[in-house]
Tab-separated table of C-alpha atoms (C1' of nucleotides) in Angstrom:
chain	number	residue	atom	x	y	z
J	1	UNK	CA	-50.856	-21.842	47.104
J	2	UNK	CA	-52.752	-25.095	47.082
J	3	UNK	CA	-51.209	-27.788	44.990
J	4	UNK	CA	-54.291	-28.150	42.828
J	5	UNK	CA	-54.080	-24.473	41.876
J	6	UNK	CA	-50.372	-24.739	41.247
J	7	UNK	CA	-50.980	-27.614	38.910
J	8	UNK	CA	-53.561	-25.597	36.972
J	9	UNK	CA	-51.363	-22.513	36.741
J	10	UNK	CA	-48.448	-24.566	35.516
J	11	UNK	CA	-50.566	-26.530	33.059
J	12	UNK	CA	-51.903	-23.273	31.680
J	13	UNK	CA	-48.419	-21.916	31.176
J	14	UNK	CA	-47.093	-25.069	29.520
J	15	UNK	CA	-50.153	-25.484	27.304
J	16	UNK	CA	-49.754	-21.900	26.134
J	17	UNK	CA	-46.036	-22.345	25.480
J	18	UNK	CA	-45.945	-25.781	23.975
J	19	UNK	CA	-49.468	-26.622	22.939
J	20	UNK	CA	-51.785	-28.949	24.791
J	21	UNK	CA	-50.745	-32.095	22.980
J	22	UNK	CA	-47.043	-31.623	23.468
J	23	UNK	CA	-47.216	-31.323	27.239
J	24	UNK	CA	-46.919	-34.753	28.865
J	25	UNK	CA	-48.347	-35.384	32.268
J	26	UNK	CA	-44.898	-36.487	33.397
J	27	UNK	CA	-43.391	-33.169	32.317
J	28	UNK	CA	-46.210	-31.254	33.953
J	29	UNK	CA	-45.685	-33.055	37.256
J	30	UNK	CA	-41.965	-32.383	37.074
J	31	UNK	CA	-42.534	-28.723	36.296
J	32	UNK	CA	-44.831	-28.480	39.331
J	33	UNK	CA	-42.186	-30.211	41.400
J	34	UNK	CA	-44.551	-32.976	42.447
J	35	UNK	CA	-44.751	-36.715	41.986
J	36	UNK	CA	-46.901	-37.753	39.075
J	37	UNK	CA	-49.118	-39.729	41.413
J	38	UNK	CA	-50.015	-36.510	43.089
J	39	UNK	CA	-51.217	-35.100	39.810
J	40	UNK	CA	-53.583	-38.065	39.553
J	41	UNK	CA	-54.682	-37.525	43.105
J	42	UNK	CA	-55.946	-34.080	42.099
J	43	UNK	CA	-57.116	-34.697	38.541
J	44	UNK	CA	-58.545	-37.901	37.211
J	45	UNK	CA	-57.416	-37.354	33.611
J	46	UNK	CA	-55.394	-34.923	31.546
J	47	UNK	CA	-58.637	-33.809	30.049
J	48	UNK	CA	-59.948	-32.908	33.474
J	49	UNK	CA	-57.170	-30.318	33.576
J	50	UNK	CA	-58.510	-28.862	30.382
J	51	UNK	CA	-62.022	-28.776	31.769
J	52	UNK	CA	-60.893	-27.048	34.924
J	53	UNK	CA	-58.971	-24.477	32.903
J	54	UNK	CA	-62.025	-24.021	30.692
J	55	UNK	CA	-64.094	-23.108	33.700
J	56	UNK	CA	-61.565	-20.570	34.871
J	57	UNK	CA	-61.329	-19.117	31.408
J	58	UNK	CA	-65.087	-18.915	31.079
J	59	UNK	CA	-65.410	-17.220	34.441
J	60	UNK	CA	-62.751	-14.687	33.558
J	61	UNK	CA	-64.242	-14.025	30.188
J	62	UNK	CA	-67.783	-13.640	31.473
J	63	UNK	CA	-66.514	-11.267	34.142
J	64	UNK	CA	-64.786	-9.190	31.494
J	65	UNK	CA	-67.871	-9.127	29.322
J	66	UNK	CA	-69.923	-8.026	32.326
J	67	UNK	CA	-67.615	-5.164	33.195
J	68	UNK	CA	-69.676	-2.042	33.721
J	69	UNK	CA	-68.677	1.204	32.109
J	70	UNK	CA	-67.991	3.908	34.674
J	71	UNK	CA	-68.777	6.776	32.356
J	72	UNK	CA	-65.192	7.908	31.934
J	73	UNK	CA	-64.711	6.819	28.325
J	74	UNK	CA	-60.943	6.881	28.359
J	75	UNK	CA	-60.474	5.065	31.641
J	76	UNK	CA	-63.089	2.526	30.647
J	77	UNK	CA	-61.180	1.861	27.477
J	78	UNK	CA	-57.918	1.481	29.326
J	79	UNK	CA	-59.480	-0.879	31.818
J	80	UNK	CA	-60.968	-3.009	29.086
J	81	UNK	CA	-57.613	-3.222	27.336
J	82	UNK	CA	-55.940	-4.336	30.523
J	83	UNK	CA	-58.448	-7.036	31.281
J	84	UNK	CA	-58.863	-8.289	27.734
J	85	UNK	CA	-55.146	-8.506	27.056
J	86	UNK	CA	-54.595	-10.382	30.264
J	87	UNK	CA	-57.237	-12.852	29.238
J	88	UNK	CA	-56.103	-13.238	25.620
J	89	UNK	CA	-52.594	-13.856	26.794
J	90	UNK	CA	-53.464	-16.118	29.679
J	91	UNK	CA	-55.586	-18.521	27.707
J	92	UNK	CA	-54.210	-18.288	24.215
J	93	UNK	CA	-53.839	-22.027	23.707
J	94	UNK	CA	-57.594	-22.533	23.922
J	95	UNK	CA	-58.202	-21.126	20.527
J	96	UNK	CA	-54.906	-21.935	18.908
J	97	UNK	CA	-54.983	-25.600	19.851
J	98	UNK	CA	-58.634	-26.212	19.305
J	99	UNK	CA	-58.140	-28.673	16.444
J	100	UNK	CA	-55.632	-30.555	18.562
J	101	UNK	CA	-57.501	-31.687	21.620
J	102	UNK	CA	-59.244	-34.556	19.973
J	103	UNK	CA	-62.183	-34.222	22.299
J	104	UNK	CA	-62.746	-30.500	22.367
J	105	UNK	CA	-63.451	-28.582	25.455
J	106	UNK	CA	-67.123	-28.352	24.784
J	107	UNK	CA	-67.568	-25.475	27.147
J	108	UNK	CA	-65.207	-23.303	25.159
J	109	UNK	CA	-66.186	-24.562	21.766
J	110	UNK	CA	-69.880	-23.999	22.303
J	111	UNK	CA	-69.463	-20.492	23.581
J	112	UNK	CA	-66.521	-19.090	21.649
J	113	UNK	CA	-68.625	-17.608	18.858
J	114	UNK	CA	-70.954	-15.724	21.150
J	115	UNK	CA	-68.099	-14.650	23.389
J	116	UNK	CA	-66.390	-13.189	20.397
J	117	UNK	CA	-69.498	-11.382	19.192
J	118	UNK	CA	-70.029	-9.959	22.642
J	119	UNK	CA	-66.397	-8.895	22.682
J	120	UNK	CA	-67.009	-6.937	19.519
J	121	UNK	CA	-70.089	-5.400	21.109
J	122	UNK	CA	-68.174	-4.460	24.198
J	123	UNK	CA	-65.287	-2.885	22.377
J	124	UNK	CA	-67.629	-1.106	20.031
J	125	UNK	CA	-69.515	0.371	22.969
J	126	UNK	CA	-66.256	1.657	24.411
J	127	UNK	CA	-65.304	3.195	21.094
J	128	UNK	CA	-68.734	4.768	20.806
J	129	UNK	CA	-68.204	6.305	24.231
J	130	UNK	CA	-64.863	7.701	23.094
J	131	UNK	CA	-66.469	9.144	20.015
J	132	UNK	CA	-69.433	10.548	21.937
J	133	UNK	CA	-67.024	12.171	24.388
J	134	UNK	CA	-65.335	13.918	21.507
J	135	UNK	CA	-62.102	12.026	22.161
J	136	UNK	CA	-62.264	9.963	18.979
J	137	UNK	CA	-63.231	11.261	15.590
J	138	UNK	CA	-64.702	8.268	13.762
J	139	UNK	CA	-67.906	7.844	11.851
J	140	UNK	CA	-70.496	5.936	13.843
J	141	UNK	CA	-71.251	3.519	11.029
J	142	UNK	CA	-67.640	2.383	10.902
J	143	UNK	CA	-67.108	1.836	14.587
J	144	UNK	CA	-68.192	-1.796	14.401
J	145	UNK	CA	-65.524	-2.572	11.850
J	146	UNK	CA	-62.956	-0.809	13.969
J	147	UNK	CA	-64.007	-2.863	16.993
J	148	UNK	CA	-63.702	-6.109	15.052
J	149	UNK	CA	-60.342	-5.259	13.533
J	150	UNK	CA	-58.987	-4.114	16.877
J	151	UNK	CA	-60.160	-7.340	18.463
J	152	UNK	CA	-58.400	-9.427	15.840
J	153	UNK	CA	-55.183	-7.544	16.340
J	154	UNK	CA	-55.383	-7.779	20.100
J	155	UNK	CA	-56.320	-11.434	19.941
J	156	UNK	CA	-53.635	-12.482	17.509
J	157	UNK	CA	-50.954	-9.978	18.368
J	158	UNK	CA	-49.016	-12.427	20.498
J	159	UNK	CA	-49.042	-15.026	17.751
J	160	UNK	CA	-48.037	-12.334	15.293
J	161	UNK	CA	-45.015	-11.374	17.358
J	162	UNK	CA	-44.054	-14.987	17.880
J	163	UNK	CA	-44.047	-15.370	14.132
J	164	UNK	CA	-41.932	-12.280	13.849
J	165	UNK	CA	-39.385	-13.927	16.105
J	166	UNK	CA	-39.905	-11.414	18.872
J	167	UNK	CA	-39.646	-12.871	22.380
J	168	UNK	CA	-43.124	-13.337	23.777
J	169	UNK	CA	-42.609	-14.554	27.342
J	170	UNK	CA	-43.870	-12.487	30.257
J	171	UNK	CA	-41.809	-9.352	30.676
J	172	UNK	CA	-40.688	-9.218	27.067
J	173	UNK	CA	-42.851	-6.260	26.178
J	174	UNK	CA	-45.035	-8.105	23.733
J	175	UNK	CA	-48.258	-7.180	25.449
J	176	UNK	CA	-47.247	-3.573	25.121
J	177	UNK	CA	-46.317	-4.035	21.488
J	178	UNK	CA	-49.664	-5.611	20.772
J	179	UNK	CA	-51.481	-2.742	22.402
J	180	UNK	CA	-49.429	-0.259	20.414
J	181	UNK	CA	-50.146	-2.173	17.254
J	182	UNK	CA	-53.868	-1.929	17.791
J	183	UNK	CA	-53.601	1.778	18.564
J	184	UNK	CA	-52.203	2.408	15.096
J	185	UNK	CA	-55.710	1.679	13.814
J	186	UNK	CA	-57.133	4.862	15.211
J	187	UNK	CA	-54.712	6.894	17.301
J	188	UNK	CA	-54.455	9.538	14.589
J	189	UNK	CA	-58.158	10.171	15.129
J	190	UNK	CA	-57.854	10.659	18.879
J	191	UNK	CA	-57.430	13.997	20.552
J	192	UNK	CA	-53.792	14.529	21.477
J	193	UNK	CA	-54.601	14.235	25.173
J	194	UNK	CA	-56.504	10.990	24.694
J	195	UNK	CA	-53.722	9.554	22.530
J	196	UNK	CA	-51.150	10.484	25.148
J	197	UNK	CA	-53.223	8.913	27.909
J	198	UNK	CA	-53.667	5.686	26.010
J	199	UNK	CA	-50.000	5.480	25.168
J	200	UNK	CA	-49.134	6.211	28.759
J	201	UNK	CA	-51.432	3.435	29.874
J	202	UNK	CA	-49.567	0.763	27.940
J	203	UNK	CA	-46.725	0.403	30.395
J	204	UNK	CA	-49.193	0.295	33.289
J	205	UNK	CA	-51.144	-2.468	31.591
J	206	UNK	CA	-48.063	-4.528	30.955
J	207	UNK	CA	-46.863	-4.084	34.538
J	208	UNK	CA	-50.261	-5.090	35.825
J	209	UNK	CA	-50.210	-8.159	33.607
J	210	UNK	CA	-46.824	-9.112	35.060
J	211	UNK	CA	-47.985	-8.663	38.610
J	212	UNK	CA	-51.084	-10.819	38.074
A	1	UNK	CA	-50.678	-37.390	-9.811
A	2	UNK	CA	-47.704	-39.175	-8.411
A	3	UNK	CA	-48.319	-40.847	-5.093
A	4	UNK	CA	-45.623	-38.895	-3.346
A	5	UNK	CA	-47.343	-35.649	-4.303
A	6	UNK	CA	-50.695	-37.017	-3.285
A	7	UNK	CA	-49.318	-37.853	0.101
A	8	UNK	CA	-47.965	-34.344	0.524
A	9	UNK	CA	-51.194	-32.675	-0.573
A	10	UNK	CA	-53.201	-34.835	1.784
A	11	UNK	CA	-50.805	-34.316	4.650
A	12	UNK	CA	-51.013	-30.587	4.135
A	13	UNK	CA	-54.782	-30.651	4.243
A	14	UNK	CA	-54.957	-32.827	7.345
A	15	UNK	CA	-52.246	-30.875	9.164
A	16	UNK	CA	-54.140	-27.660	8.460
A	17	UNK	CA	-57.435	-29.152	9.597
A	18	UNK	CA	-56.367	-31.123	12.599
A	19	UNK	CA	-52.932	-29.904	13.572
A	20	UNK	CA	-49.701	-31.721	12.902
A	21	UNK	CA	-49.654	-33.681	16.109
A	22	UNK	CA	-53.171	-35.010	15.822
A	23	UNK	CA	-52.701	-36.561	12.396
A	24	UNK	CA	-51.448	-40.127	12.703
A	25	UNK	CA	-49.490	-41.706	9.922
A	26	UNK	CA	-52.071	-44.483	9.833
A	27	UNK	CA	-54.863	-41.951	9.273
A	28	UNK	CA	-52.833	-40.160	6.644
A	29	UNK	CA	-52.231	-43.380	4.715
A	30	UNK	CA	-55.904	-44.237	4.901
A	31	UNK	CA	-56.886	-40.779	3.719
A	32	UNK	CA	-54.540	-41.157	0.752
A	33	UNK	CA	-56.030	-44.572	0.069
A	34	UNK	CA	-52.664	-46.288	0.313
A	35	UNK	CA	-51.103	-48.899	2.550
A	36	UNK	CA	-49.083	-47.415	5.358
A	37	UNK	CA	-46.015	-49.251	4.128
A	38	UNK	CA	-46.247	-47.206	0.961
A	39	UNK	CA	-46.070	-44.049	2.989
A	40	UNK	CA	-42.797	-45.285	4.448
A	41	UNK	CA	-41.610	-46.193	1.026
A	42	UNK	CA	-41.870	-42.511	0.055
A	43	UNK	CA	-40.995	-40.808	3.317
A	44	UNK	CA	-38.616	-42.073	5.908
A	45	UNK	CA	-40.278	-40.340	8.878
A	46	UNK	CA	-43.302	-38.236	9.634
A	47	UNK	CA	-40.955	-35.343	10.093
A	48	UNK	CA	-39.689	-35.811	6.540
A	49	UNK	CA	-43.218	-34.925	5.438
A	50	UNK	CA	-42.941	-31.705	7.348
A	51	UNK	CA	-39.597	-30.933	5.760
A	52	UNK	CA	-40.940	-31.587	2.281
A	53	UNK	CA	-43.919	-29.336	2.963
A	54	UNK	CA	-41.579	-26.698	4.330
A	55	UNK	CA	-39.701	-26.629	1.066
A	56	UNK	CA	-42.886	-26.234	-0.922
A	57	UNK	CA	-44.044	-23.509	1.378
A	58	UNK	CA	-40.744	-21.692	1.171
A	59	UNK	CA	-40.735	-21.893	-2.608
A	60	UNK	CA	-44.257	-20.541	-2.808
A	61	UNK	CA	-43.542	-17.789	-0.371
A	62	UNK	CA	-40.319	-16.707	-2.046
A	63	UNK	CA	-42.119	-16.665	-5.385
A	64	UNK	CA	-44.811	-14.460	-3.927
A	65	UNK	CA	-42.264	-12.111	-2.416
A	66	UNK	CA	-40.498	-11.894	-5.750
A	67	UNK	CA	-43.651	-10.992	-7.657
A	68	UNK	CA	-42.930	-8.024	-9.846
A	69	UNK	CA	-45.329	-5.117	-9.934
A	70	UNK	CA	-46.751	-4.518	-13.407
A	71	UNK	CA	-47.418	-0.832	-12.874
A	72	UNK	CA	-51.184	-1.154	-12.650
A	73	UNK	CA	-51.574	-0.448	-8.952
A	74	UNK	CA	-55.050	-1.900	-8.608
A	75	UNK	CA	-54.403	-5.106	-10.508
A	76	UNK	CA	-51.118	-5.575	-8.705
A	77	UNK	CA	-52.944	-5.290	-5.416
A	78	UNK	CA	-55.559	-7.788	-6.488
A	79	UNK	CA	-52.928	-10.192	-7.671
A	80	UNK	CA	-51.023	-9.961	-4.439
A	81	UNK	CA	-54.186	-10.594	-2.454
A	82	UNK	CA	-54.931	-13.677	-4.502
A	83	UNK	CA	-51.477	-15.147	-4.101
A	84	UNK	CA	-50.992	-14.236	-0.473
A	85	UNK	CA	-54.364	-15.544	0.631
A	86	UNK	CA	-53.783	-18.788	-1.186
A	87	UNK	CA	-50.511	-19.168	0.600
A	88	UNK	CA	-51.781	-18.163	4.048
A	89	UNK	CA	-54.612	-20.598	3.718
A	90	UNK	CA	-52.593	-23.428	2.218
A	91	UNK	CA	-49.934	-23.482	4.875
A	92	UNK	CA	-51.704	-22.167	7.921
A	93	UNK	CA	-50.649	-24.979	10.230
A	94	UNK	CA	-47.000	-23.993	9.919
A	95	UNK	CA	-47.399	-21.001	12.110
A	96	UNK	CA	-50.276	-22.157	14.240
A	97	UNK	CA	-48.668	-25.429	15.215
A	98	UNK	CA	-45.158	-24.222	15.610
A	99	UNK	CA	-44.990	-24.911	19.357
A	100	UNK	CA	-46.272	-28.414	18.697
A	101	UNK	CA	-43.746	-30.025	16.436
A	102	UNK	CA	-41.196	-30.730	19.065
A	103	UNK	CA	-38.383	-30.439	16.602
A	104	UNK	CA	-39.336	-27.380	14.637
A	105	UNK	CA	-39.102	-27.101	10.943
A	106	UNK	CA	-35.892	-25.155	11.011
A	107	UNK	CA	-36.354	-23.922	7.508
A	108	UNK	CA	-39.567	-22.174	8.396
A	109	UNK	CA	-38.557	-21.083	11.828
A	110	UNK	CA	-35.331	-19.487	10.715
A	111	UNK	CA	-36.948	-17.548	7.935
A	112	UNK	CA	-40.389	-16.659	9.240
A	113	UNK	CA	-39.351	-13.325	10.695
A	114	UNK	CA	-37.726	-12.058	7.544
A	115	UNK	CA	-40.523	-13.423	5.389
A	116	UNK	CA	-42.974	-11.507	7.458
A	117	UNK	CA	-40.984	-8.288	7.294
A	118	UNK	CA	-40.689	-8.650	3.557
A	119	UNK	CA	-44.426	-9.267	3.390
A	120	UNK	CA	-44.983	-5.960	5.116
A	121	UNK	CA	-42.609	-4.324	2.647
A	122	UNK	CA	-44.395	-5.871	-0.280
A	123	UNK	CA	-47.850	-4.879	0.851
A	124	UNK	CA	-46.690	-1.425	1.764
A	125	UNK	CA	-45.230	-0.951	-1.710
A	126	UNK	CA	-48.563	-1.957	-3.218
A	127	UNK	CA	-50.388	0.488	-0.994
A	128	UNK	CA	-47.927	3.205	-1.891
A	129	UNK	CA	-48.641	2.525	-5.543
A	130	UNK	CA	-52.370	2.841	-4.865
A	131	UNK	CA	-51.807	6.111	-3.080
A	132	UNK	CA	-49.458	7.442	-5.749
A	133	UNK	CA	-52.037	6.583	-8.397
A	134	UNK	CA	-54.563	8.653	-6.549
A	135	UNK	CA	-56.697	5.590	-5.837
A	136	UNK	CA	-56.077	5.576	-2.103
A	137	UNK	CA	-56.072	8.625	0.100
A	138	UNK	CA	-53.764	7.750	2.979
A	139	UNK	CA	-50.844	9.632	4.504
A	140	UNK	CA	-47.545	8.202	3.419
A	141	UNK	CA	-46.168	8.015	6.937
A	142	UNK	CA	-49.034	5.741	7.992
A	143	UNK	CA	-48.918	3.320	5.121
A	144	UNK	CA	-46.506	1.024	6.924
A	145	UNK	CA	-48.892	0.577	9.801
A	146	UNK	CA	-51.717	-0.095	7.389
A	147	UNK	CA	-49.609	-2.747	5.647
A	148	UNK	CA	-48.815	-4.458	8.926
A	149	UNK	CA	-52.374	-4.376	10.207
A	150	UNK	CA	-53.699	-5.654	6.901
A	151	UNK	CA	-51.187	-8.470	6.942
A	152	UNK	CA	-52.250	-9.512	10.434
A	153	UNK	CA	-55.869	-9.556	9.436
A	154	UNK	CA	-55.201	-11.508	6.265
A	155	UNK	CA	-52.886	-13.893	8.082
A	156	UNK	CA	-55.201	-14.592	10.988
A	157	UNK	CA	-58.545	-14.114	9.334
A	158	UNK	CA	-59.102	-17.825	8.872
A	159	UNK	CA	-58.368	-18.515	12.527
A	160	UNK	CA	-60.599	-15.628	13.451
A	161	UNK	CA	-63.518	-17.068	11.532
A	162	UNK	CA	-62.899	-20.515	12.919
A	163	UNK	CA	-63.141	-18.993	16.370
A	164	UNK	CA	-66.330	-17.295	15.350
A	165	UNK	CA	-67.769	-20.686	14.476
A	166	UNK	CA	-67.999	-19.868	10.778
A	167	UNK	CA	-67.279	-22.787	8.461
A	168	UNK	CA	-63.779	-22.465	7.093
A	169	UNK	CA	-63.407	-25.346	4.659
A	170	UNK	CA	-62.729	-24.661	1.018
A	171	UNK	CA	-65.804	-23.222	-0.649
A	172	UNK	CA	-67.283	-21.812	2.520
A	173	UNK	CA	-66.562	-18.222	1.646
A	174	UNK	CA	-64.109	-17.605	4.406
A	175	UNK	CA	-61.355	-16.461	2.116
A	176	UNK	CA	-63.740	-13.876	0.762
A	177	UNK	CA	-64.790	-12.852	4.249
A	178	UNK	CA	-61.197	-12.408	5.272
A	179	UNK	CA	-60.506	-10.262	2.263
A	180	UNK	CA	-63.570	-8.163	3.009
A	181	UNK	CA	-62.495	-7.838	6.586
A	182	UNK	CA	-59.153	-6.432	5.604
A	183	UNK	CA	-60.767	-4.040	3.177
A	184	UNK	CA	-62.667	-2.400	6.029
A	185	UNK	CA	-59.328	-0.958	7.104
A	186	UNK	CA	-59.124	1.396	4.193
A	187	UNK	CA	-61.926	1.007	1.679
A	188	UNK	CA	-63.488	4.288	2.758
A	189	UNK	CA	-60.303	5.989	1.576
A	190	UNK	CA	-60.376	4.417	-1.872
A	191	UNK	CA	-61.903	6.037	-4.898
A	192	UNK	CA	-65.342	4.565	-5.572
A	193	UNK	CA	-64.091	2.860	-8.732
A	194	UNK	CA	-61.114	1.331	-6.935
A	195	UNK	CA	-63.308	0.162	-4.067
A	196	UNK	CA	-65.741	-1.407	-6.509
A	197	UNK	CA	-62.945	-3.145	-8.347
A	198	UNK	CA	-61.450	-4.574	-5.191
A	199	UNK	CA	-64.813	-5.779	-3.953
A	200	UNK	CA	-65.475	-7.291	-7.331
A	201	UNK	CA	-62.180	-9.092	-7.199
A	202	UNK	CA	-63.045	-10.960	-4.028
A	203	UNK	CA	-65.196	-13.570	-5.669
A	204	UNK	CA	-62.596	-14.100	-8.377
A	205	UNK	CA	-59.921	-14.618	-5.791
A	206	UNK	CA	-61.983	-17.146	-3.904
A	207	UNK	CA	-62.845	-19.027	-7.107
A	208	UNK	CA	-59.208	-19.092	-8.084
A	209	UNK	CA	-58.301	-20.416	-4.647
A	210	UNK	CA	-60.847	-23.189	-5.076
A	211	UNK	CA	-59.574	-24.121	-8.514
A	212	UNK	CA	-55.998	-24.327	-7.308
E	1	DG	C1'	-40.969	-58.844	-22.317
E	2	DC	C1'	-38.149	-57.578	-18.670
E	3	DG	C1'	-35.988	-55.103	-15.169
E	4	DA	C1'	-36.865	-51.537	-12.121
E	5	DT	C1'	-39.971	-49.225	-9.395
E	6	DT	C1'	-43.868	-48.944	-6.640
E	7	DC	C1'	-47.291	-50.859	-3.791
E	8	DT	C1'	-49.520	-54.313	-0.775
E	9	DA	C1'	-50.616	-57.086	3.203
E	10	DG	C1'	-49.600	-58.585	7.293
E	11	DG	C1'	-46.839	-59.267	10.807
E	12	DG	C1'	-44.006	-56.939	14.016
E	13	DT	C1'	-41.204	-53.677	17.603
E	14	DA	C1'	-39.964	-50.102	20.734
E	15	DA	C1'	-41.034	-46.166	22.912
E	16	DG	C1'	-43.887	-43.075	24.943
E	17	DA	C1'	-47.948	-41.526	27.121
E	18	DA	C1'	-51.905	-41.550	30.123
E	19	DC	C1'	-53.134	-43.429	33.918
E	20	DC	C1'	-53.358	-47.289	37.830
E	21	DC	C1'	-52.047	-49.204	42.308
E	22	DT	C1'	-50.288	-49.513	46.912
E	23	DA	C1'	-48.243	-48.763	51.190
E	24	DA	C1'	-46.027	-45.625	53.778
E	25	DA	C1'	-44.672	-41.020	54.962
E	26	DT	C1'	-45.859	-36.348	55.683
E	27	DA	C1'	-48.752	-32.474	56.489
E	28	DC	C1'	-52.782	-30.380	58.113
E	29	DC	C1'	-56.317	-28.951	61.250
E	30	DG	C1'	-59.441	-28.983	65.050
I	1	DC	C1'	-52.645	-35.702	69.643
I	2	DG	C1'	-55.266	-38.116	66.364
I	3	DG	C1'	-57.867	-38.523	62.384
I	4	DT	C1'	-57.979	-36.994	57.851
I	5	DA	C1'	-55.985	-35.304	53.807
I	6	DT	C1'	-52.204	-35.022	50.894
I	7	DT	C1'	-47.985	-36.579	48.918
I	8	DT	C1'	-44.401	-39.815	47.762
I	9	DA	C1'	-41.952	-43.535	45.594
I	10	DG	C1'	-41.860	-47.128	42.895
I	11	DG	C1'	-43.734	-50.456	40.465
I	12	DG	C1'	-47.003	-51.419	36.936
I	13	DT	C1'	-50.574	-51.774	32.643
I	14	DT	C1'	-52.682	-50.728	28.411
I	15	DC	C1'	-52.954	-48.388	24.453
I	16	DT	C1'	-51.247	-45.695	20.770
I	17	DT	C1'	-48.026	-44.284	17.543
I	18	DA	C1'	-44.182	-44.059	14.437
I	19	DC	C1'	-41.820	-46.902	12.029
I	20	DC	C1'	-39.633	-51.674	10.564
I	21	DC	C1'	-39.544	-55.873	7.778
I	22	DT	C1'	-40.499	-59.118	4.164
I	23	DA	C1'	-42.091	-61.380	0.259
I	24	DG	C1'	-44.797	-61.041	-3.369
I	25	DA	C1'	-47.910	-58.580	-6.495
I	26	DA	C1'	-48.715	-54.830	-9.507
I	27	DT	C1'	-47.293	-51.172	-12.358
I	28	DC	C1'	-44.306	-48.665	-15.216
I	29	DG	C1'	-41.391	-47.585	-19.006
I	30	DC	C1'	-38.145	-48.720	-22.462
DNA sequence: GCGATTCTAGGGTAAGAACCCTAAATACCG
DNA sequence: CGGTATTTAGGGTTCTTACCCTAGAATCGC
């Protein structure tokens, strides 16, 4: 792996764990196992790290929002869960720390609202597909609310479990717990086969998140 | 108002708005309209501010958890909403900024998990009362999940709306929005009169939060 | 009115943090 | 192999921040 990428991966991890402001450039360099001068070779300022991470985040998010539906409602839902959870987890400091940066990442700040609305749209469309396939019994006019509530739970699940004192590091099962938590919103309205499939998918999603 | 209290109220507001780490003691003093030396007269360190706020938070939270139910299921629910939302809003930086303090507020950290579990218990009991009164049609075995999901939405609603780019300062209607958001979880299973009462209570709750 | 408490103004310190600089060593790639 | 790119080590600067210190003024409360 190129050093520049290693720096970004490590910065992302530390920012998520400790918050942007609490991660010193000296600590980041040490965590990467490089001299601090090397960090400055690759990035002009600490903020440049943030900007680079913003671009990665934006690319990932846009890719997720552009994901086509295959037509298999259940598998499409599972795939969306996998991708969205990976993203929410991977870049959670962006939203949590927003008041902290001083100078905000303008890229993220400007687009967060529309990204979120499009996330609702996307999840709603997947839920509509489930309902239209007869896998989910839910009135059409309430699917939007379900999509929004599910998004909130998925988005904030990790924070929720941190608050609950449950370990949240990779491999701790928190992604799976978050997914299960969101399923409680509607699993009783799924067909038994669909519910079983979704539950079965949770371990796969967590494993995939670990491997990524 | 005594200066010490003014300092704490102002610190709380700024910490909520900007994050603990981003609020300098110089800015805090200026916002209070006092000389910085006066701040140090009242508080030995910045962290002492955090500890003092922790104690207030804990007292408020314990009082909320100890709230007796009057027996009127609907009014008890409304009252709990009012108190809990006020608390979630008033002390939101405590949870959001937890990775940022460096030295955590041990008081909050040690107790957050049990506070949260007891919050679930409390909300569940209120929902049970609604169901037992025939105001809410919801299977008993799923009321716990409803309580947890509602708590997450109430807890993180303000962050959610901030992410959505909706103004969140006092008076902006975000408390009301958050309350409405949580109602979408179960309002369709309330009796029409109960639903109307809860919706009607939202403006009251927001007004009360503003007056506080 | 007086002693105690609170507040001010203005100067200061130490530590930490982001980032700079430079020369030399090391690694990479065609 | 040689030129280029990357990395190191070690020294440094500037700015910011939390907090200190002091003497005197202002306020408070009995």
